[in-house]
Amino acid sequence: MMRWRLAMMLLCLTAAAARATAPLSVTGAWIRLLPGGLPAGGYFTLRNDGDHPVKLIGAKSPAYGSVMLHRSLQSQGESGMVGVDTLTVPAHGQIRFAPGGYHLMLMQPRAPLEVGGAVTVALEFDGGVTLEQIFVLRPASATGP
Ligand SMILES: [Cu+2]
């Protein structure tokens, strides 16, 4: 465990310029824009090809004042969502952020955003590692990237 932490720290230091995070990769990153100033949802698949689990602890974006990890829940016919503090991606596994489940909740856009555009989101991991990713902006009717 200690060795992994050290490796992560070294990775962070050496990869900061390249913005590469060796065993982690993101695919299918998109944001669903909603009208009327409603919060936008961010979706993606996060893959960990490393030999150790990795803990996602947050996200931020220069395009939004606030980005949070959320999970949609259904209970007794009512839907709602709760904040998620951390989410562990298993070794050689993946987690999926998708409508109806885990999502990024993006609020307070710093400038008007339009369908067809894209924004950068940085996923933050335990150990100080961040992974920057381009998210495409899709309309409210979209179900995928
Ligand atoms: Cu939410």
Short mmCIF file of N, CA, C and O and ligand atoms in Angstrom, two decimals:
data_model
loop_
_atom_site.label_atom_id
_atom_site.label_comp_id
_atom_site.label_asym_id
_atom_site.label_seq_id
_atom_site.Cartn_x
_atom_site.Cartn_y
_atom_site.Cartn_z
N MET A 1 0.84 -1.21 0.00
CA MET A 1 0.00 0.00 0.00
C MET A 1 0.87 1.25 0.00
O MET A 1 0.64 2.18 -0.73
N MET A 2 1.91 1.22 0.86
CA MET A 2 2.80 2.39 0.90
C MET A 2 3.49 2.58 -0.45
O MET A 2 3.66 3.69 -0.91
N ARG A 3 3.88 1.45 -1.02
CA ARG A 3 4.58 1.54 -2.29
C ARG A 3 3.67 2.16 -3.36
O ARG A 3 4.09 2.97 -4.18
N TRP A 4 2.40 1.79 -3.32
CA TRP A 4 1.44 2.33 -4.27
C TRP A 4 1.29 3.83 -4.07
O TRP A 4 1.27 4.61 -5.02
N ARG A 5 1.19 4.24 -2.81
CA ARG A 5 1.04 5.67 -2.54
C ARG A 5 2.24 6.45 -3.08
O ARG A 5 2.08 7.50 -3.68
N LEU A 6 3.43 5.90 -2.85
CA LEU A 6 4.64 6.56 -3.33
C LEU A 6 4.61 6.62 -4.85
O LEU A 6 4.91 7.64 -5.46
N ALA A 7 4.20 5.51 -5.44
CA ALA A 7 4.14 5.46 -6.91
C ALA A 7 3.15 6.50 -7.42
O ALA A 7 3.41 7.19 -8.41
N MET A 8 2.03 6.63 -6.73
CA MET A 8 1.03 7.60 -7.17
C MET A 8 1.58 9.03 -7.06
O MET A 8 1.34 9.86 -7.92
N MET A 9 2.32 9.27 -5.96
CA MET A 9 2.89 10.61 -5.79
C MET A 9 3.89 10.91 -6.89
O MET A 9 3.89 11.98 -7.47
N LEU A 10 4.75 9.93 -7.17
CA LEU A 10 5.74 10.13 -8.22
C LEU A 10 5.05 10.31 -9.56
O LEU A 10 5.42 11.17 -10.36
N LEU A 11 4.01 9.53 -9.77
CA LEU A 11 3.25 9.63 -11.01
C LEU A 11 2.68 11.02 -11.15
O LEU A 11 2.74 11.64 -12.20
N CYS A 12 2.16 11.53 -10.05
CA CYS A 12 1.56 12.86 -10.05
C CYS A 12 2.60 13.89 -10.43
O CYS A 12 2.37 14.75 -11.26
N LEU A 13 3.77 13.80 -9.81
CA LEU A 13 4.82 14.79 -10.06
C LEU A 13 5.30 14.72 -11.50
O LEU A 13 5.45 15.73 -12.16
N THR A 14 5.54 13.50 -11.99
CA THR A 14 6.13 13.37 -13.31
C THR A 14 5.10 13.56 -14.41
O THR A 14 5.44 13.96 -15.51
N ALA A 15 3.84 13.29 -14.10
CA ALA A 15 2.82 13.33 -15.14
C ALA A 15 2.08 14.65 -15.18
O ALA A 15 1.26 14.87 -16.05
N ALA A 16 2.40 15.54 -14.26
CA ALA A 16 1.64 16.79 -14.20
C ALA A 16 1.68 17.53 -15.53
O ALA A 16 0.66 18.04 -15.99
N ALA A 17 2.86 17.57 -16.14
CA ALA A 17 2.98 18.31 -17.39
C ALA A 17 2.25 17.58 -18.51
O ALA A 17 1.55 18.19 -19.31
N ALA A 18 2.38 16.28 -18.54
CA ALA A 18 1.76 15.50 -19.61
C ALA A 18 0.27 15.29 -19.36
O ALA A 18 -0.47 14.94 -20.26
N ARG A 19 -0.15 15.51 -18.12
CA ARG A 19 -1.53 15.29 -17.73
C ARG A 19 -1.97 13.87 -18.04
O ARG A 19 -3.11 13.61 -18.39
N ALA A 20 -1.06 12.95 -17.95
CA ALA A 20 -1.39 11.54 -18.17
C ALA A 20 -1.43 10.81 -16.83
O ALA A 20 -0.65 11.11 -15.95
N THR A 21 -2.35 9.92 -16.68
CA THR A 21 -2.48 9.17 -15.43
C THR A 21 -2.49 7.71 -15.81
O THR A 21 -3.53 7.14 -16.11
N ALA A 22 -1.34 7.11 -15.76
CA ALA A 22 -1.03 5.86 -16.44
C ALA A 22 -2.16 4.84 -16.54
O ALA A 22 -2.64 4.58 -17.63
N PRO A 23 -2.61 4.22 -15.43
CA PRO A 23 -3.53 3.11 -15.62
C PRO A 23 -4.98 3.54 -15.81
O PRO A 23 -5.84 2.69 -16.02
N LEU A 24 -5.26 4.84 -15.73
CA LEU A 24 -6.64 5.30 -15.77
C LEU A 24 -7.00 5.85 -17.13
O LEU A 24 -6.20 6.56 -17.76
N SER A 25 -8.20 5.55 -17.59
CA SER A 25 -8.66 6.13 -18.86
C SER A 25 -10.16 6.37 -18.80
O SER A 25 -10.90 5.67 -18.10
N VAL A 26 -10.58 7.37 -19.53
CA VAL A 26 -11.99 7.75 -19.58
C VAL A 26 -12.47 7.64 -21.01
O VAL A 26 -11.78 8.04 -21.95
N THR A 27 -13.65 7.06 -21.20
CA THR A 27 -14.25 7.02 -22.53
C THR A 27 -15.70 7.52 -22.44
O THR A 27 -16.30 7.52 -21.36
N GLY A 28 -16.23 7.92 -23.57
CA GLY A 28 -17.64 8.30 -23.66
C GLY A 28 -18.02 9.44 -22.73
O GLY A 28 -19.08 9.39 -22.11
N ALA A 29 -17.19 10.47 -22.65
CA ALA A 29 -17.46 11.57 -21.72
C ALA A 29 -18.38 12.61 -22.35
O ALA A 29 -18.08 13.15 -23.41
N TRP A 30 -19.51 12.85 -21.71
CA TRP A 30 -20.44 13.85 -22.23
C TRP A 30 -21.21 14.50 -21.09
O TRP A 30 -21.28 13.96 -19.99
N ILE A 31 -21.75 15.66 -21.41
CA ILE A 31 -22.55 16.43 -20.44
C ILE A 31 -23.90 16.70 -21.06
O ILE A 31 -23.99 17.09 -22.24
N ARG A 32 -24.95 16.47 -20.29
CA ARG A 32 -26.31 16.78 -20.75
C ARG A 32 -26.68 18.17 -20.26
O ARG A 32 -26.84 18.39 -19.07
N LEU A 33 -26.79 19.09 -21.22
CA LEU A 33 -27.20 20.44 -20.88
C LEU A 33 -28.71 20.51 -20.72
O LEU A 33 -29.45 19.98 -21.56
N LEU A 34 -29.16 21.14 -19.67
CA LEU A 34 -30.59 21.32 -19.44
C LEU A 34 -30.94 22.80 -19.50
O LEU A 34 -30.12 23.65 -19.16
N PRO A 35 -32.16 23.10 -19.96
CA PRO A 35 -32.55 24.51 -20.07
C PRO A 35 -32.87 25.12 -18.71
O PRO A 35 -33.03 24.42 -17.72
N GLY A 36 -32.96 26.44 -18.70
CA GLY A 36 -33.45 27.14 -17.52
C GLY A 36 -32.53 27.13 -16.32
O GLY A 36 -32.98 27.24 -15.19
N GLY A 37 -31.25 27.01 -16.58
CA GLY A 37 -30.30 27.08 -15.48
C GLY A 37 -30.28 25.86 -14.57
O GLY A 37 -29.71 25.91 -13.49
N LEU A 38 -30.91 24.77 -15.01
CA LEU A 38 -30.86 23.54 -14.22
C LEU A 38 -29.44 22.97 -14.24
O LEU A 38 -28.71 23.15 -15.20
N PRO A 39 -29.06 22.25 -13.18
CA PRO A 39 -27.73 21.63 -13.17
C PRO A 39 -27.57 20.64 -14.32
O PRO A 39 -28.52 19.97 -14.71
N ALA A 40 -26.38 20.58 -14.87
CA ALA A 40 -26.09 19.64 -15.95
C ALA A 40 -25.55 18.35 -15.36
O ALA A 40 -24.93 18.34 -14.30
N GLY A 41 -25.78 17.23 -16.06
CA GLY A 41 -25.26 15.93 -15.63
C GLY A 41 -24.07 15.54 -16.49
O GLY A 41 -24.10 15.70 -17.70
N GLY A 42 -23.03 15.02 -15.86
CA GLY A 42 -21.83 14.58 -16.58
C GLY A 42 -21.69 13.07 -16.49
O GLY A 42 -21.86 12.49 -15.42
N TYR A 43 -21.42 12.44 -17.65
CA TYR A 43 -21.40 10.97 -17.73
C TYR A 43 -20.14 10.49 -18.45
O TYR A 43 -19.65 11.15 -19.37
N PHE A 44 -19.66 9.33 -18.06
CA PHE A 44 -18.44 8.77 -18.65
C PHE A 44 -18.23 7.37 -18.09
O PHE A 44 -18.87 6.97 -17.11
N THR A 45 -17.31 6.67 -18.71
CA THR A 45 -16.85 5.39 -18.17
C THR A 45 -15.39 5.56 -17.77
O THR A 45 -14.58 6.06 -18.57
N LEU A 46 -15.09 5.18 -16.55
CA LEU A 46 -13.74 5.33 -16.01
C LEU A 46 -13.13 3.95 -15.82
O LEU A 46 -13.68 3.11 -15.09
N ARG A 47 -12.03 3.70 -16.51
CA ARG A 47 -11.41 2.39 -16.48
C ARG A 47 -10.09 2.44 -15.73
O ARG A 47 -9.31 3.37 -15.89
N ASN A 48 -9.84 1.43 -14.93
CA ASN A 48 -8.58 1.30 -14.19
C ASN A 48 -7.89 0.02 -14.62
O ASN A 48 -8.31 -1.07 -14.25
N ASP A 49 -6.84 0.17 -15.41
CA ASP A 49 -6.10 -1.01 -15.88
C ASP A 49 -4.93 -1.34 -14.97
O ASP A 49 -4.10 -2.18 -15.31
N GLY A 50 -4.86 -0.68 -13.83
CA GLY A 50 -3.77 -0.94 -12.89
C GLY A 50 -4.07 -2.14 -12.00
O GLY A 50 -5.17 -2.70 -12.01
N ASP A 51 -3.06 -2.50 -11.22
CA ASP A 51 -3.17 -3.66 -10.33
C ASP A 51 -3.73 -3.30 -8.96
O ASP A 51 -3.81 -4.16 -8.08
N HIS A 52 -4.07 -2.03 -8.76
CA HIS A 52 -4.57 -1.59 -7.46
C HIS A 52 -5.85 -0.79 -7.65
O HIS A 52 -5.99 -0.09 -8.65
N PRO A 53 -6.75 -0.86 -6.69
CA PRO A 53 -7.94 -0.02 -6.78
C PRO A 53 -7.56 1.46 -6.69
O PRO A 53 -6.53 1.80 -6.10
N VAL A 54 -8.36 2.30 -7.29
CA VAL A 54 -8.13 3.74 -7.30
C VAL A 54 -9.39 4.42 -6.80
O VAL A 54 -10.50 4.02 -7.16
N LYS A 55 -9.21 5.43 -5.98
CA LYS A 55 -10.36 6.09 -5.38
C LYS A 55 -10.60 7.47 -6.00
O LYS A 55 -9.74 8.36 -5.91
N LEU A 56 -11.74 7.62 -6.63
CA LEU A 56 -12.16 8.92 -7.16
C LEU A 56 -12.72 9.74 -6.00
O LEU A 56 -13.59 9.28 -5.26
N ILE A 57 -12.19 10.96 -5.82
CA ILE A 57 -12.61 11.75 -4.66
C ILE A 57 -13.30 13.05 -5.04
O ILE A 57 -13.82 13.75 -4.17
N GLY A 58 -13.32 13.40 -6.32
CA GLY A 58 -13.99 14.64 -6.69
C GLY A 58 -13.73 14.99 -8.14
O GLY A 58 -13.08 14.23 -8.87
N ALA A 59 -14.25 16.14 -8.54
CA ALA A 59 -14.05 16.63 -9.90
C ALA A 59 -14.19 18.13 -9.89
O ALA A 59 -14.87 18.71 -9.03
N LYS A 60 -13.54 18.77 -10.85
CA LYS A 60 -13.75 20.20 -11.02
C LYS A 60 -13.56 20.56 -12.48
O LYS A 60 -13.01 19.78 -13.26
N SER A 61 -14.06 21.73 -12.84
CA SER A 61 -13.99 22.17 -14.23
C SER A 61 -13.84 23.68 -14.27
O SER A 61 -14.51 24.38 -13.51
N PRO A 62 -12.98 24.17 -15.16
CA PRO A 62 -12.89 25.63 -15.29
C PRO A 62 -14.18 26.24 -15.82
O PRO A 62 -14.38 27.44 -15.69
N ALA A 63 -15.05 25.43 -16.40
CA ALA A 63 -16.29 25.94 -17.00
C ALA A 63 -17.43 26.06 -16.00
O ALA A 63 -18.45 26.68 -16.29
N TYR A 64 -17.27 25.46 -14.82
CA TYR A 64 -18.34 25.46 -13.82
C TYR A 64 -17.81 25.88 -12.45
O TYR A 64 -16.70 25.53 -12.07
N GLY A 65 -18.66 26.58 -11.71
CA GLY A 65 -18.29 26.99 -10.37
C GLY A 65 -18.33 25.85 -9.39
O GLY A 65 -17.66 25.89 -8.35
N SER A 66 -19.15 24.83 -9.68
CA SER A 66 -19.31 23.72 -8.75
C SER A 66 -19.49 22.42 -9.52
O SER A 66 -20.30 22.35 -10.45
N VAL A 67 -18.74 21.40 -9.15
CA VAL A 67 -18.91 20.06 -9.72
C VAL A 67 -18.93 19.07 -8.56
O VAL A 67 -18.01 19.07 -7.73
N MET A 68 -19.95 18.24 -8.49
CA MET A 68 -20.06 17.26 -7.41
C MET A 68 -20.30 15.86 -7.96
O MET A 68 -20.84 15.69 -9.05
N LEU A 69 -19.91 14.87 -7.17
CA LEU A 69 -20.21 13.47 -7.49
C LEU A 69 -21.58 13.15 -6.87
O LEU A 69 -21.79 13.36 -5.68
N HIS A 70 -22.48 12.65 -7.70
CA HIS A 70 -23.84 12.33 -7.24
C HIS A 70 -24.23 10.93 -7.68
O HIS A 70 -23.66 10.38 -8.61
N ARG A 71 -25.26 10.43 -7.04
CA ARG A 71 -25.85 9.18 -7.47
C ARG A 71 -27.36 9.32 -7.43
O ARG A 71 -27.92 9.74 -6.41
N SER A 72 -28.02 8.97 -8.53
CA SER A 72 -29.48 8.96 -8.56
C SER A 72 -29.99 7.68 -7.90
O SER A 72 -29.41 6.62 -8.08
N LEU A 73 -31.06 7.81 -7.15
CA LEU A 73 -31.63 6.67 -6.44
C LEU A 73 -33.13 6.61 -6.68
O LEU A 73 -33.79 7.63 -6.85
N GLN A 74 -33.64 5.40 -6.70
CA GLN A 74 -35.09 5.19 -6.77
C GLN A 74 -35.50 4.45 -5.51
O GLN A 74 -34.94 3.41 -5.20
N SER A 75 -36.45 4.99 -4.76
CA SER A 75 -36.96 4.24 -3.62
C SER A 75 -38.43 4.52 -3.45
O SER A 75 -38.85 5.68 -3.45
N GLN A 76 -39.20 3.48 -3.36
CA GLN A 76 -40.64 3.56 -3.18
C GLN A 76 -41.28 4.51 -4.20
O GLN A 76 -42.11 5.35 -3.87
N GLY A 77 -40.83 4.36 -5.45
CA GLY A 77 -41.42 5.13 -6.52
C GLY A 77 -40.95 6.57 -6.61
O GLY A 77 -41.33 7.28 -7.53
N GLU A 78 -40.14 6.98 -5.65
CA GLU A 78 -39.63 8.35 -5.69
C GLU A 78 -38.18 8.35 -6.14
O GLU A 78 -37.42 7.48 -5.76
N SER A 79 -37.84 9.33 -6.96
CA SER A 79 -36.45 9.42 -7.38
C SER A 79 -35.80 10.64 -6.75
O SER A 79 -36.44 11.66 -6.55
N GLY A 80 -34.57 10.50 -6.44
CA GLY A 80 -33.81 11.60 -5.87
C GLY A 80 -32.35 11.34 -6.10
O GLY A 80 -31.99 10.43 -6.83
N MET A 81 -31.51 12.17 -5.50
CA MET A 81 -30.08 11.89 -5.63
C MET A 81 -29.36 12.28 -4.37
O MET A 81 -29.81 13.10 -3.58
N VAL A 82 -28.25 11.62 -4.19
CA VAL A 82 -27.44 11.85 -3.00
C VAL A 82 -26.01 12.17 -3.43
O VAL A 82 -25.57 11.77 -4.50
N GLY A 83 -25.31 12.90 -2.58
CA GLY A 83 -23.90 13.17 -2.82
C GLY A 83 -23.07 11.92 -2.56
O GLY A 83 -23.43 11.10 -1.72
N VAL A 84 -22.00 11.80 -3.30
CA VAL A 84 -21.08 10.67 -3.14
C VAL A 84 -19.72 11.24 -2.77
O VAL A 84 -19.18 12.09 -3.49
N ASP A 85 -19.17 10.82 -1.63
CA ASP A 85 -17.88 11.36 -1.20
C ASP A 85 -16.74 10.78 -2.01
O ASP A 85 -15.89 11.51 -2.52
N THR A 86 -16.69 9.46 -2.09
CA THR A 86 -15.63 8.80 -2.85
C THR A 86 -16.21 7.59 -3.56
O THR A 86 -17.25 7.06 -3.16
N LEU A 87 -15.50 7.17 -4.59
CA LEU A 87 -15.95 6.03 -5.37
C LEU A 87 -14.71 5.25 -5.79
O LEU A 87 -13.80 5.81 -6.39
N THR A 88 -14.66 3.99 -5.45
CA THR A 88 -13.47 3.18 -5.74
C THR A 88 -13.63 2.43 -7.06
O THR A 88 -14.63 1.76 -7.28
N VAL A 89 -12.63 2.59 -7.92
CA VAL A 89 -12.59 1.84 -9.17
C VAL A 89 -11.71 0.62 -8.93
O VAL A 89 -10.53 0.76 -8.63
N PRO A 90 -12.26 -0.58 -9.04
CA PRO A 90 -11.46 -1.76 -8.73
C PRO A 90 -10.30 -1.93 -9.70
O PRO A 90 -10.34 -1.42 -10.83
N ALA A 91 -9.28 -2.65 -9.25
CA ALA A 91 -8.16 -2.98 -10.14
C ALA A 91 -8.69 -3.75 -11.34
O ALA A 91 -9.55 -4.62 -11.20
N HIS A 92 -8.22 -3.38 -12.52
CA HIS A 92 -8.65 -4.02 -13.77
C HIS A 92 -10.18 -4.01 -13.88
O HIS A 92 -10.79 -4.98 -14.33
N GLY A 93 -10.77 -2.91 -13.47
CA GLY A 93 -12.22 -2.78 -13.53
C GLY A 93 -12.61 -1.39 -14.00
O GLY A 93 -11.76 -0.58 -14.37
N GLN A 94 -13.89 -1.14 -13.97
CA GLN A 94 -14.37 0.17 -14.39
C GLN A 94 -15.65 0.53 -13.65
O GLN A 94 -16.34 -0.32 -13.10
N ILE A 95 -15.91 1.84 -13.61
CA ILE A 95 -17.20 2.30 -13.12
C ILE A 95 -17.82 3.17 -14.20
O ILE A 95 -17.12 3.82 -14.97
N ARG A 96 -19.13 3.14 -14.24
CA ARG A 96 -19.85 3.85 -15.29
C ARG A 96 -20.71 4.94 -14.67
O ARG A 96 -21.48 4.66 -13.75
N PHE A 97 -20.54 6.14 -15.16
CA PHE A 97 -21.42 7.24 -14.80
C PHE A 97 -22.44 7.35 -15.93
O PHE A 97 -22.05 7.57 -17.08
N ALA A 98 -23.71 7.18 -15.62
CA ALA A 98 -24.73 7.14 -16.66
C ALA A 98 -26.04 7.65 -16.10
O ALA A 98 -26.26 7.62 -14.88
N PRO A 99 -26.93 8.15 -16.98
CA PRO A 99 -28.24 8.63 -16.52
C PRO A 99 -28.93 7.58 -15.65
O PRO A 99 -28.94 6.39 -15.99
N GLY A 100 -29.46 8.01 -14.51
CA GLY A 100 -30.13 7.10 -13.60
C GLY A 100 -29.22 6.51 -12.54
O GLY A 100 -29.68 5.78 -11.66
N GLY A 101 -27.91 6.80 -12.63
CA GLY A 101 -26.96 6.26 -11.66
C GLY A 101 -25.97 7.33 -11.23
O GLY A 101 -26.35 8.45 -10.94
N TYR A 102 -24.72 6.94 -11.20
CA TYR A 102 -23.69 7.92 -10.85
C TYR A 102 -23.65 9.01 -11.92
O TYR A 102 -23.79 8.75 -13.11
N HIS A 103 -23.45 10.23 -11.46
CA HIS A 103 -23.26 11.34 -12.41
C HIS A 103 -22.49 12.46 -11.76
O HIS A 103 -22.43 12.54 -10.53
N LEU A 104 -21.88 13.27 -12.60
CA LEU A 104 -21.34 14.53 -12.13
C LEU A 104 -22.46 15.54 -12.16
O LEU A 104 -23.23 15.59 -13.13
N MET A 105 -22.59 16.33 -11.10
CA MET A 105 -23.57 17.41 -11.09
C MET A 105 -22.80 18.71 -11.28
O MET A 105 -22.00 19.08 -10.42
N LEU A 106 -23.03 19.33 -12.44
CA LEU A 106 -22.25 20.53 -12.79
C LEU A 106 -23.15 21.76 -12.67
O LEU A 106 -24.21 21.83 -13.31
N MET A 107 -22.71 22.71 -11.85
CA MET A 107 -23.53 23.89 -11.57
C MET A 107 -22.72 25.16 -11.72
O MET A 107 -21.50 25.13 -11.73
N GLN A 108 -23.44 26.26 -11.82
CA GLN A 108 -22.84 27.60 -11.91
C GLN A 108 -21.88 27.71 -13.10
O GLN A 108 -20.69 27.97 -12.92
N PRO A 109 -22.40 27.52 -14.33
CA PRO A 109 -21.52 27.71 -15.51
C PRO A 109 -20.96 29.13 -15.51
O PRO A 109 -21.67 30.09 -15.22
N ARG A 110 -19.69 29.23 -15.82
CA ARG A 110 -19.04 30.54 -15.77
C ARG A 110 -19.32 31.36 -17.02
O ARG A 110 -19.10 32.57 -17.03
N ALA A 111 -19.78 30.69 -18.08
CA ALA A 111 -20.13 31.38 -19.33
C ALA A 111 -21.21 30.53 -20.00
O ALA A 111 -21.35 29.35 -19.69
N PRO A 112 -22.01 31.14 -20.88
CA PRO A 112 -23.04 30.35 -21.56
C PRO A 112 -22.42 29.18 -22.33
O PRO A 112 -21.40 29.33 -22.98
N LEU A 113 -23.04 28.01 -22.21
CA LEU A 113 -22.54 26.80 -22.87
C LEU A 113 -23.55 26.36 -23.91
O LEU A 113 -24.75 26.47 -23.71
N GLU A 114 -23.05 25.85 -25.04
CA GLU A 114 -23.93 25.46 -26.14
C GLU A 114 -23.69 24.02 -26.55
O GLU A 114 -22.56 23.54 -26.55
N VAL A 115 -24.80 23.38 -26.93
CA VAL A 115 -24.73 22.03 -27.47
C VAL A 115 -23.76 22.03 -28.66
O VAL A 115 -23.80 22.94 -29.49
N GLY A 116 -22.92 21.02 -28.71
CA GLY A 116 -21.93 20.93 -29.78
C GLY A 116 -20.55 21.39 -29.32
O GLY A 116 -19.55 21.08 -29.95
N GLY A 117 -20.53 22.12 -28.22
CA GLY A 117 -19.25 22.54 -27.66
C GLY A 117 -18.67 21.46 -26.77
O GLY A 117 -19.13 20.32 -26.76
N ALA A 118 -17.66 21.83 -26.02
CA ALA A 118 -17.02 20.88 -25.11
C ALA A 118 -16.37 21.65 -23.98
O ALA A 118 -16.03 22.82 -24.12
N VAL A 119 -16.24 20.99 -22.85
CA VAL A 119 -15.55 21.59 -21.70
C VAL A 119 -14.58 20.56 -21.12
O VAL A 119 -14.73 19.36 -21.34
N THR A 120 -13.62 21.06 -20.39
CA THR A 120 -12.66 20.18 -19.72
C THR A 120 -13.11 19.93 -18.28
O THR A 120 -13.54 20.86 -17.59
N VAL A 121 -13.05 18.68 -17.87
CA VAL A 121 -13.33 18.32 -16.48
C VAL A 121 -12.12 17.56 -15.95
O VAL A 121 -11.59 16.68 -16.65
N ALA A 122 -11.67 17.91 -14.76
CA ALA A 122 -10.56 17.20 -14.12
C ALA A 122 -11.13 16.28 -13.05
O ALA A 122 -11.77 16.74 -12.11
N LEU A 123 -10.90 15.00 -13.21
CA LEU A 123 -11.29 14.03 -12.19
C LEU A 123 -10.15 13.93 -11.19
O LEU A 123 -8.98 13.82 -11.58
N GLU A 124 -10.50 13.96 -9.91
CA GLU A 124 -9.48 14.01 -8.85
C GLU A 124 -9.48 12.70 -8.08
O GLU A 124 -10.53 12.21 -7.67
N PHE A 125 -8.27 12.18 -7.87
CA PHE A 125 -8.12 10.88 -7.21
C PHE A 125 -7.31 11.02 -5.93
O PHE A 125 -6.50 11.94 -5.78
N ASP A 126 -7.56 10.06 -5.04
CA ASP A 126 -6.79 9.97 -3.81
C ASP A 126 -5.30 9.92 -4.16
O ASP A 126 -4.91 9.23 -5.10
N GLY A 127 -4.49 10.67 -3.44
CA GLY A 127 -3.07 10.69 -3.72
C GLY A 127 -2.65 11.90 -4.55
O GLY A 127 -1.47 12.05 -4.87
N GLY A 128 -3.59 12.76 -4.90
CA GLY A 128 -3.26 13.99 -5.61
C GLY A 128 -3.22 13.87 -7.11
O GLY A 128 -2.85 14.81 -7.81
N VAL A 129 -3.60 12.72 -7.64
CA VAL A 129 -3.60 12.53 -9.09
C VAL A 129 -4.87 13.13 -9.69
O VAL A 129 -5.95 12.98 -9.12
N THR A 130 -4.73 13.83 -10.79
CA THR A 130 -5.92 14.29 -11.51
C THR A 130 -5.84 13.82 -12.95
O THR A 130 -4.76 13.61 -13.51
N LEU A 131 -7.01 13.65 -13.54
CA LEU A 131 -7.11 13.20 -14.92
C LEU A 131 -8.03 14.18 -15.64
O LEU A 131 -9.20 14.28 -15.32
N GLU A 132 -7.46 14.91 -16.60
CA GLU A 132 -8.26 15.88 -17.34
C GLU A 132 -8.88 15.22 -18.56
O GLU A 132 -8.22 14.44 -19.25
N GLN A 133 -10.13 15.57 -18.81
CA GLN A 133 -10.86 14.93 -19.89
C GLN A 133 -11.78 15.93 -20.58
O GLN A 133 -12.38 16.76 -19.91
N ILE A 134 -11.90 15.83 -21.89
CA ILE A 134 -12.83 16.67 -22.63
C ILE A 134 -14.22 16.02 -22.59
O ILE A 134 -14.36 14.84 -22.91
N PHE A 135 -15.22 16.76 -22.19
CA PHE A 135 -16.61 16.31 -22.19
C PHE A 135 -17.35 17.08 -23.28
O PHE A 135 -17.32 18.31 -23.31
N VAL A 136 -18.04 16.35 -24.17
CA VAL A 136 -18.82 17.02 -25.21
C VAL A 136 -20.16 17.42 -24.63
O VAL A 136 -20.71 16.75 -23.75
N LEU A 137 -20.71 18.52 -25.13
CA LEU A 137 -21.97 19.06 -24.62
C LEU A 137 -23.12 18.59 -25.51
O LEU A 137 -23.10 18.83 -26.72
N ARG A 138 -24.07 17.91 -24.89
CA ARG A 138 -25.18 17.31 -25.62
C ARG A 138 -26.49 17.89 -25.12
O ARG A 138 -26.59 18.38 -23.99
N PRO A 139 -27.57 17.80 -25.93
CA PRO A 139 -28.85 18.37 -25.54
C PRO A 139 -29.57 17.54 -24.49
O PRO A 139 -29.19 16.40 -24.20
N ALA A 140 -30.65 18.11 -23.94
CA ALA A 140 -31.42 17.45 -22.89
C ALA A 140 -31.97 16.10 -23.35
O ALA A 140 -32.14 15.18 -22.55
N SER A 141 -32.22 15.96 -24.65
CA SER A 141 -32.81 14.73 -25.17
C SER A 141 -31.78 13.62 -25.38
O SER A 141 -32.15 12.47 -25.67
N ALA A 142 -30.50 13.93 -25.22
CA ALA A 142 -29.45 12.93 -25.51
C ALA A 142 -29.46 11.83 -24.48
O ALA A 142 -29.79 12.04 -23.31
N THR A 143 -29.10 10.63 -24.91
CA THR A 143 -28.98 9.50 -24.00
C THR A 143 -27.54 8.98 -23.96
O THR A 143 -27.25 8.01 -23.28
N GLY A 144 -26.66 9.57 -24.74
CA GLY A 144 -25.27 9.15 -24.77
C GLY A 144 -24.43 10.17 -25.52
O GLY A 144 -24.97 11.17 -26.02
N PRO A 145 -23.13 9.92 -25.59
CA PRO A 145 -22.23 10.89 -26.23
C PRO A 145 -22.40 10.91 -27.74
O PRO A 145 -21.99 11.83 -28.41
CU CU B 1 -27.18 15.14 -9.12
#
